[in-house]
Coordinates of C-alpha atoms and ligand atoms in Angstrom, one line a residue:
M1 CA -9.0 -20.8 -1.1
N2 CA -7.7 -20.3 -4.8
V3 CA -5.8 -16.8 -4.4
V4 CA -4.4 -14.8 -7.6
V5 CA -1.9 -12.0 -6.2
T6 CA -0.9 -9.5 -8.4
G7 CA 2.0 -7.2 -7.2
G8 CA 2.8 -10.3 -5.0
A9 CA 6.6 -9.4 -5.2
G10 CA 6.2 -5.6 -4.0
Y11 CA 6.2 -4.7 -0.5
I12 CA 2.6 -5.1 0.9
G13 CA 2.0 -7.4 -1.4
S14 CA 4.8 -9.9 -0.6
V15 CA 4.0 -9.6 2.7
C16 CA 0.2 -10.7 2.2
V17 CA 1.7 -13.5 -0.1
E18 CA 3.6 -15.0 3.0
E19 CA 0.0 -14.2 5.9
L20 CA -2.0 -15.8 3.1
L21 CA 0.1 -18.9 2.6
Q22 CA -0.2 -19.6 6.6
A23 CA -3.5 -19.1 6.2
G24 CA -3.5 -22.3 4.5
H25 CA -4.7 -20.9 0.9
T26 CA -3.1 -21.6 -2.5
V27 CA -1.5 -18.5 -3.8
T28 CA -0.7 -17.7 -7.5
V29 CA 1.3 -14.3 -7.6
L30 CA 1.5 -12.2 -10.9
D31 CA 3.9 -9.5 -11.1
S32 CA 5.9 -7.9 -14.5
L33 CA 9.0 -7.5 -11.6
S34 CA 9.2 -3.5 -12.7
E35 CA 9.2 -3.2 -9.0
G36 CA 8.7 -6.2 -7.7
H37 CA 11.4 -8.7 -7.0
R38 CA 11.1 -12.2 -7.5
S39 CA 12.6 -13.0 -4.5
A40 CA 10.4 -11.3 -2.7
V41 CA 7.9 -13.7 -3.5
D42 CA 7.3 -16.4 -1.0
P43 CA 9.1 -20.3 -2.7
R44 CA 5.7 -22.0 -1.6
A45 CA 3.6 -19.4 -3.7
R46 CA 3.0 -20.0 -7.9
F47 CA 4.6 -17.1 -10.0
V48 CA 4.2 -15.8 -13.5
Q49 CA 6.1 -12.8 -14.9
V50 CA 3.2 -10.9 -16.5
C51 CA 2.1 -7.3 -17.3
L52 CA -1.3 -6.3 -16.7
S53 CA -0.6 -4.3 -19.6
D54 CA -1.2 -7.8 -21.6
R55 CA -4.3 -9.0 -21.7
E56 CA -3.9 -12.3 -23.2
G57 CA -0.8 -13.3 -20.8
L58 CA -3.1 -12.4 -17.7
R59 CA -6.6 -13.8 -19.0
S60 CA -4.3 -17.2 -19.7
A61 CA -2.8 -17.1 -15.9
I62 CA -6.1 -16.4 -14.2
A63 CA -7.2 -19.0 -16.0
D64 CA -4.8 -21.3 -14.9
A65 CA -4.7 -20.0 -11.8
R66 CA -8.7 -20.4 -11.2
P67 CA -8.8 -18.0 -8.4
E68 CA -12.1 -17.2 -6.3
V69 CA -10.5 -14.4 -5.0
I70 CA -7.9 -11.7 -6.6
I71 CA -5.8 -9.6 -4.4
H72 CA -4.8 -6.6 -6.6
F73 CA -1.5 -4.5 -5.4
A74 CA 0.0 -4.3 -8.9
A75 CA -0.1 -0.5 -9.0
L76 CA 2.0 3.1 -9.2
A77 CA 2.1 4.4 -5.7
L78 CA 4.1 7.8 -5.4
V79 CA 2.7 11.1 -5.4
S80 CA 5.3 12.9 -6.7
E81 CA 5.8 10.9 -9.8
S82 CA 2.7 10.8 -10.2
M83 CA 2.7 15.0 -10.4
A84 CA 5.0 14.5 -13.1
Q85 CA 4.0 12.1 -15.2
P86 CA 0.3 11.8 -14.5
G87 CA -0.2 9.7 -17.8
K88 CA 1.8 6.9 -16.2
Y89 CA -0.4 6.7 -13.6
F90 CA -3.5 6.4 -15.3
A91 CA -2.4 4.0 -18.0
N92 CA -0.6 1.3 -15.3
N93 CA -3.6 2.0 -12.5
V94 CA -6.5 2.2 -14.7
A95 CA -6.7 1.1 -18.1
Y96 CA -4.5 -1.7 -16.8
G97 CA -6.4 -2.5 -13.7
L98 CA -9.2 -2.4 -16.2
N99 CA -7.8 -5.6 -18.4
L100 CA -7.7 -7.4 -14.9
I101 CA -11.3 -6.5 -14.1
E102 CA -12.1 -7.7 -17.5
A103 CA -10.4 -10.7 -17.6
A104 CA -12.1 -11.7 -13.9
R105 CA -15.3 -11.2 -14.8
E106 CA -14.8 -13.6 -18.0
M107 CA -13.2 -16.0 -15.7
G108 CA -15.9 -16.0 -13.2
V109 CA -13.7 -14.8 -10.0
R110 CA -16.3 -14.1 -7.2
K111 CA -14.3 -11.2 -5.4
L112 CA -11.4 -8.3 -6.0
I113 CA -9.8 -6.7 -3.4
F114 CA -8.0 -3.4 -4.5
S115 CA -5.5 -1.4 -2.7
S116 CA -6.3 1.7 -2.6
T117 CA -5.7 5.1 -0.6
C118 CA -6.2 7.6 1.6
A119 CA -4.7 9.5 -1.2
T120 CA -8.4 9.8 -2.5
Y121 CA -9.5 11.7 -0.2
G122 CA -6.9 14.9 -1.1
V123 CA -6.9 17.7 2.0
P124 CA -9.2 16.1 4.1
E125 CA -12.2 18.3 5.9
R126 CA -11.0 16.9 9.1
V127 CA -8.9 14.2 11.0
P128 CA -8.9 11.4 11.7
M129 CA -11.0 10.3 8.7
N130 CA -13.7 8.1 7.9
E131 CA -15.4 6.8 4.7
D132 CA -17.7 9.2 4.1
L133 CA -15.3 12.1 4.1
P134 CA -15.6 13.5 0.1
Q135 CA -13.2 11.9 -2.3
Q136 CA -11.3 15.0 -3.9
P137 CA -7.6 14.0 -5.1
I138 CA -5.4 16.6 -5.1
N139 CA -2.6 14.5 -7.5
P140 CA -3.0 11.9 -9.9
Y141 CA -2.1 9.0 -8.2
G142 CA -4.9 9.4 -5.9
E143 CA -7.4 10.2 -8.8
S144 CA -6.3 6.8 -10.6
K145 CA -6.9 4.8 -7.5
L146 CA -10.3 6.7 -7.2
M147 CA -11.5 6.4 -10.7
F148 CA -10.6 2.1 -9.9
E149 CA -12.5 2.8 -7.0
R150 CA -15.9 3.5 -9.4
I151 CA -15.0 1.3 -12.0
L152 CA -15.5 -1.5 -9.2
K153 CA -18.9 -0.1 -8.2
W154 CA -20.0 -0.4 -11.5
Y155 CA -18.7 -3.8 -12.2
H156 CA -20.3 -4.9 -8.8
Q157 CA -23.7 -2.8 -9.5
I158 CA -23.7 -4.3 -13.2
H159 CA -22.1 -7.9 -12.8
G160 CA -22.3 -8.8 -9.5
L161 CA -18.6 -8.7 -8.9
E162 CA -18.1 -8.3 -5.2
F163 CA -15.0 -6.1 -3.9
V164 CA -13.6 -4.5 -1.0
A165 CA -11.0 -1.5 -1.8
F166 CA -8.8 -1.0 1.2
R167 CA -7.8 2.7 1.7
Y168 CA -4.4 2.8 3.1
F169 CA -2.5 5.1 5.2
N170 CA 1.1 5.3 5.5
A171 CA 2.4 1.3 5.2
A172 CA 5.9 1.0 6.7
G173 CA 7.6 -1.7 8.7
A174 CA 8.7 -5.2 7.9
S175 CA 7.9 -9.0 8.4
E176 CA 10.5 -11.4 9.3
R177 CA 11.4 -12.0 5.8
C178 CA 9.9 -8.8 3.9
G179 CA 10.6 -5.5 3.7
E180 CA 10.6 -2.4 1.9
H181 CA 12.9 -1.9 -0.8
H182 CA 11.9 0.5 -4.2
R183 CA 14.9 0.6 -6.3
V184 CA 14.2 4.6 -5.7
E185 CA 13.4 5.2 -2.4
T186 CA 10.8 8.2 -1.7
H187 CA 9.4 6.8 1.5
L188 CA 10.3 8.6 4.9
I189 CA 11.3 5.6 7.0
P190 CA 13.5 3.8 4.6
N191 CA 15.1 7.0 3.7
V192 CA 16.1 7.8 6.9
L193 CA 17.1 4.3 8.2
K194 CA 19.4 5.0 4.5
V195 CA 21.5 7.6 6.9
V196 CA 21.8 5.2 9.6
L197 CA 23.1 2.4 7.6
G198 CA 25.6 5.3 5.6
Q199 CA 24.0 5.0 2.7
A200 CA 23.2 8.7 2.9
S201 CA 24.6 11.4 4.4
E202 CA 21.0 13.5 5.7
C203 CA 17.4 13.0 5.0
S204 CA 15.4 15.9 3.3
I205 CA 12.7 17.2 5.3
F206 CA 9.9 18.2 2.5
G207 CA 8.2 21.3 3.9
T208 CA 8.8 22.7 7.4
D209 CA 5.7 25.8 7.0
Y210 CA 2.2 23.3 6.7
P211 CA -0.2 24.1 9.3
T212 CA 0.9 21.5 11.8
P213 CA 2.6 21.8 15.2
D214 CA 6.2 21.4 14.1
G215 CA 5.3 23.0 10.4
T216 CA 5.7 19.0 8.6
C217 CA 3.2 16.8 7.9
I218 CA 1.2 13.9 9.5
R219 CA 0.8 10.8 8.3
D220 CA -0.7 7.3 10.0
Y221 CA 2.1 4.9 9.8
I222 CA 0.4 1.4 10.0
H223 CA 2.3 -1.7 9.9
V224 CA 2.5 -3.9 6.8
T225 CA 1.5 -7.3 8.4
D226 CA -1.5 -5.4 9.7
L227 CA -2.7 -4.2 6.2
A228 CA -2.1 -7.8 5.3
Q229 CA -4.0 -9.4 7.9
A230 CA -7.3 -7.1 6.7
H231 CA -6.9 -8.8 3.2
I232 CA -7.0 -12.1 4.9
L233 CA -10.4 -11.3 6.7
A234 CA -11.7 -9.5 3.6
M235 CA -12.0 -12.9 1.9
K236 CA -14.7 -13.7 3.8
P237 CA -17.6 -13.6 1.4
G238 CA -20.2 -11.1 2.2
I239 CA -17.7 -8.8 3.1
A240 CA -17.5 -5.5 0.9
G241 CA -17.1 -1.6 0.3
F242 CA -14.8 0.6 1.0
F243 CA -12.6 1.0 4.2
N244 CA -9.9 2.9 5.6
L245 CA -6.5 1.3 7.2
G246 CA -4.9 3.2 9.5
N247 CA -4.4 3.0 13.2
G248 CA -5.6 6.5 14.2
D249 CA -2.4 8.1 15.3
G250 CA -0.7 10.5 13.5
Y251 CA 3.1 11.4 13.3
S252 CA 4.8 14.2 12.0
V253 CA 7.9 14.0 9.9
R254 CA 10.3 14.7 12.6
Q255 CA 8.4 12.5 15.1
V256 CA 9.0 9.7 12.8
I257 CA 13.1 10.7 12.7
Q258 CA 13.1 11.1 16.5
A259 CA 11.5 7.8 16.5
C260 CA 14.1 6.4 14.0
E261 CA 16.9 7.8 16.6
K262 CA 16.1 6.4 19.3
I263 CA 15.1 3.0 17.5
T264 CA 18.6 2.7 15.7
G265 CA 20.7 4.8 18.7
H266 CA 22.1 7.2 16.0
S267 CA 21.5 10.7 15.5
I268 CA 20.3 11.8 11.5
A269 CA 21.5 14.4 9.8
T270 CA 18.6 16.4 8.2
V271 CA 17.8 19.0 5.6
N272 CA 15.3 21.3 4.9
Q273 CA 14.0 21.1 1.2
S274 CA 10.7 23.1 0.2
R275 CA 7.2 21.4 0.0
R276 CA 6.9 18.6 -2.2
P277 CA 4.4 18.7 -4.8
G278 CA 0.8 16.5 -3.8
D279 CA 1.3 16.4 -0.4
P280 CA -1.8 16.9 2.1
P281 CA -0.4 18.4 5.4
R282 CA -1.8 15.9 7.6
L283 CA -3.8 12.3 6.9
V284 CA -5.1 10.0 10.2
A285 CA -7.4 7.4 9.4
A286 CA -10.3 6.7 11.4
A287 CA -10.8 3.1 10.8
D288 CA -13.5 2.3 13.0
R289 CA -15.3 0.3 10.0
A290 CA -13.0 -2.3 9.4
V291 CA -12.7 -2.8 13.3
R292 CA -16.4 -3.3 13.1
E293 CA -17.5 -5.4 10.1
L294 CA -14.1 -6.9 9.4
G295 CA -13.0 -8.0 13.1
W296 CA -9.3 -6.2 12.3
K297 CA -6.8 -5.1 15.4
P298 CA -3.8 -4.2 14.5
R299 CA -1.2 -5.9 16.4
Y300 CA 1.5 -3.6 15.9
P301 CA -0.2 -0.1 16.4
R302 CA 3.1 1.8 18.2
L303 CA 5.1 3.7 15.9
D304 CA 8.3 2.6 17.9
D305 CA 7.5 -1.3 16.7
I306 CA 6.8 -0.2 13.3
V307 CA 10.3 1.7 13.2
A308 CA 12.1 -1.3 14.8
S309 CA 10.6 -4.0 12.3
A310 CA 11.6 -1.8 9.8
W311 CA 15.2 -1.5 11.0
Q312 CA 15.7 -5.0 11.7
W313 CA 14.9 -5.9 8.4
H314 CA 17.0 -2.7 6.7
R315 CA 19.8 -4.2 9.1
R316 CA 19.6 -7.5 7.8
H317 CA 19.3 -6.7 3.8
P318 CA 21.4 -3.0 3.9
Q319 CA 21.2 -3.4 -0.2
G320 CA 18.0 -4.9 -0.3
Y321 CA 16.7 -7.9 -1.8
P322 CA 19.8 -9.0 -4.6
D323 CA 17.4 -9.0 -7.8
Ligands
LIG401 N1 9.0 13.1 3.3 C1 10.1 13.8 3.8 N2 11.4 13.3 3.6 C2 11.9 11.8 2.7 C3 10.4 11.2 2.3 C4 9.1 11.5 2.6 O1 10.0 14.5 4.4 O2 13.1 12.0 1.9 C5 8.2 13.3 3.5 C6 7.0 13.6 2.8 O3 6.8 14.8 2.2 C7 5.3 13.4 3.6 C8 6.1 11.8 4.3 O4 7.0 12.3 4.6 O5 4.9 14.9 4.0 C9 5.4 10.8 4.1 O6 5.9 10.2 3.0 P1 6.4 9.0 2.3 O7 6.7 9.4 0.7 O8 6.5 8.3 3.2 O9 4.5 8.6 1.5 P2 3.5 9.3 1.3 O10 2.7 9.9 2.4 O11 3.8 10.3 0.6 O12 2.9 8.1 0.4 C10 2.5 7.2 0.9 C11 2.2 6.3 -0.1 C12 1.0 6.2 -1.1 C13 -0.2 6.8 0.0 C14 0.2 7.1 0.8 C15 -1.3 7.7 2.1 O13 3.4 6.0 -0.9 O14 0.9 5.6 -2.2 O15 1.6 7.2 1.9 O16 -0.7 8.8 2.7 F1 -1.0 6.4 -1.1

């Protein structure tokens, strides 16, 4: 198929591009490179540098590519930043997203696959979380993604645009070629590995008084190539709706740090800090719907394997991508 991938120079997008090419699809990447890296884009993909705020540029890129499916990764995705700059999140994740969906509709694109998040649920009533739990985001990031989910529902109802919205839990790990490099790194695993690489003296633990067994936040870490695989499965006509993507296992911040110590063979200095605004205590997926309806089966469900692949990539690319 002809596929357009927005945000294909970013962390999850670049891995998905690799998997799409591997599966024999033709890929055009649209990315502003504000967060993404040009060298993360597989050379077999076509690349167009365009920001989704540029309606004309976007329309002409989509008209040239003539995709059947658009996979939409391009977004801002930091909970803490969204608590300081909500407007930036609503502009990028909702308004610019709307430019994309309008262009998709005009060009007769069959399907849009959207990167949503478990942050749309807020503090869940129970874990593991299935798709039917109430969505009550506690940060503007989650709210912006929920708004776009709702836009997709209306475009489907009124214009017949098919969609899949994946609610990712915590993406982690790396492929052989592509890994996690944010210009300002806020994510747990890369920050822990920076200590091992000697690029930071210690790793902060944000909040040690949560209602969890060791007092730190619990998350469900899912390998980035497993996330990418779900997108390939979702391209099939008839697959539609909302799906959680996670392994169903929760690990605390301290457990993640211990796994990093085990895999790297280094001890990691930590410092306890106060809670980070907008962080729910515990997020763990029930992904049965994706398993059942997509035939999705994570290949790397073990935290040790996820951390090992991240460590391998960071060790080989201590400075991340060159651009
Ligand atoms: N954390 C630390 N120290 C750090 C970094 C993070 O203690 O240096 C803690 C956070 O407070 C949180 C946990 O580790 O409790 C995970 O934090 P991340 O920043 O790695 O990930 P988040 O859970 O905040 O957010 C990520 C993505 C979102 C996505 C969300 C789903 O950034 O886009 O996972 O849970 F929605």
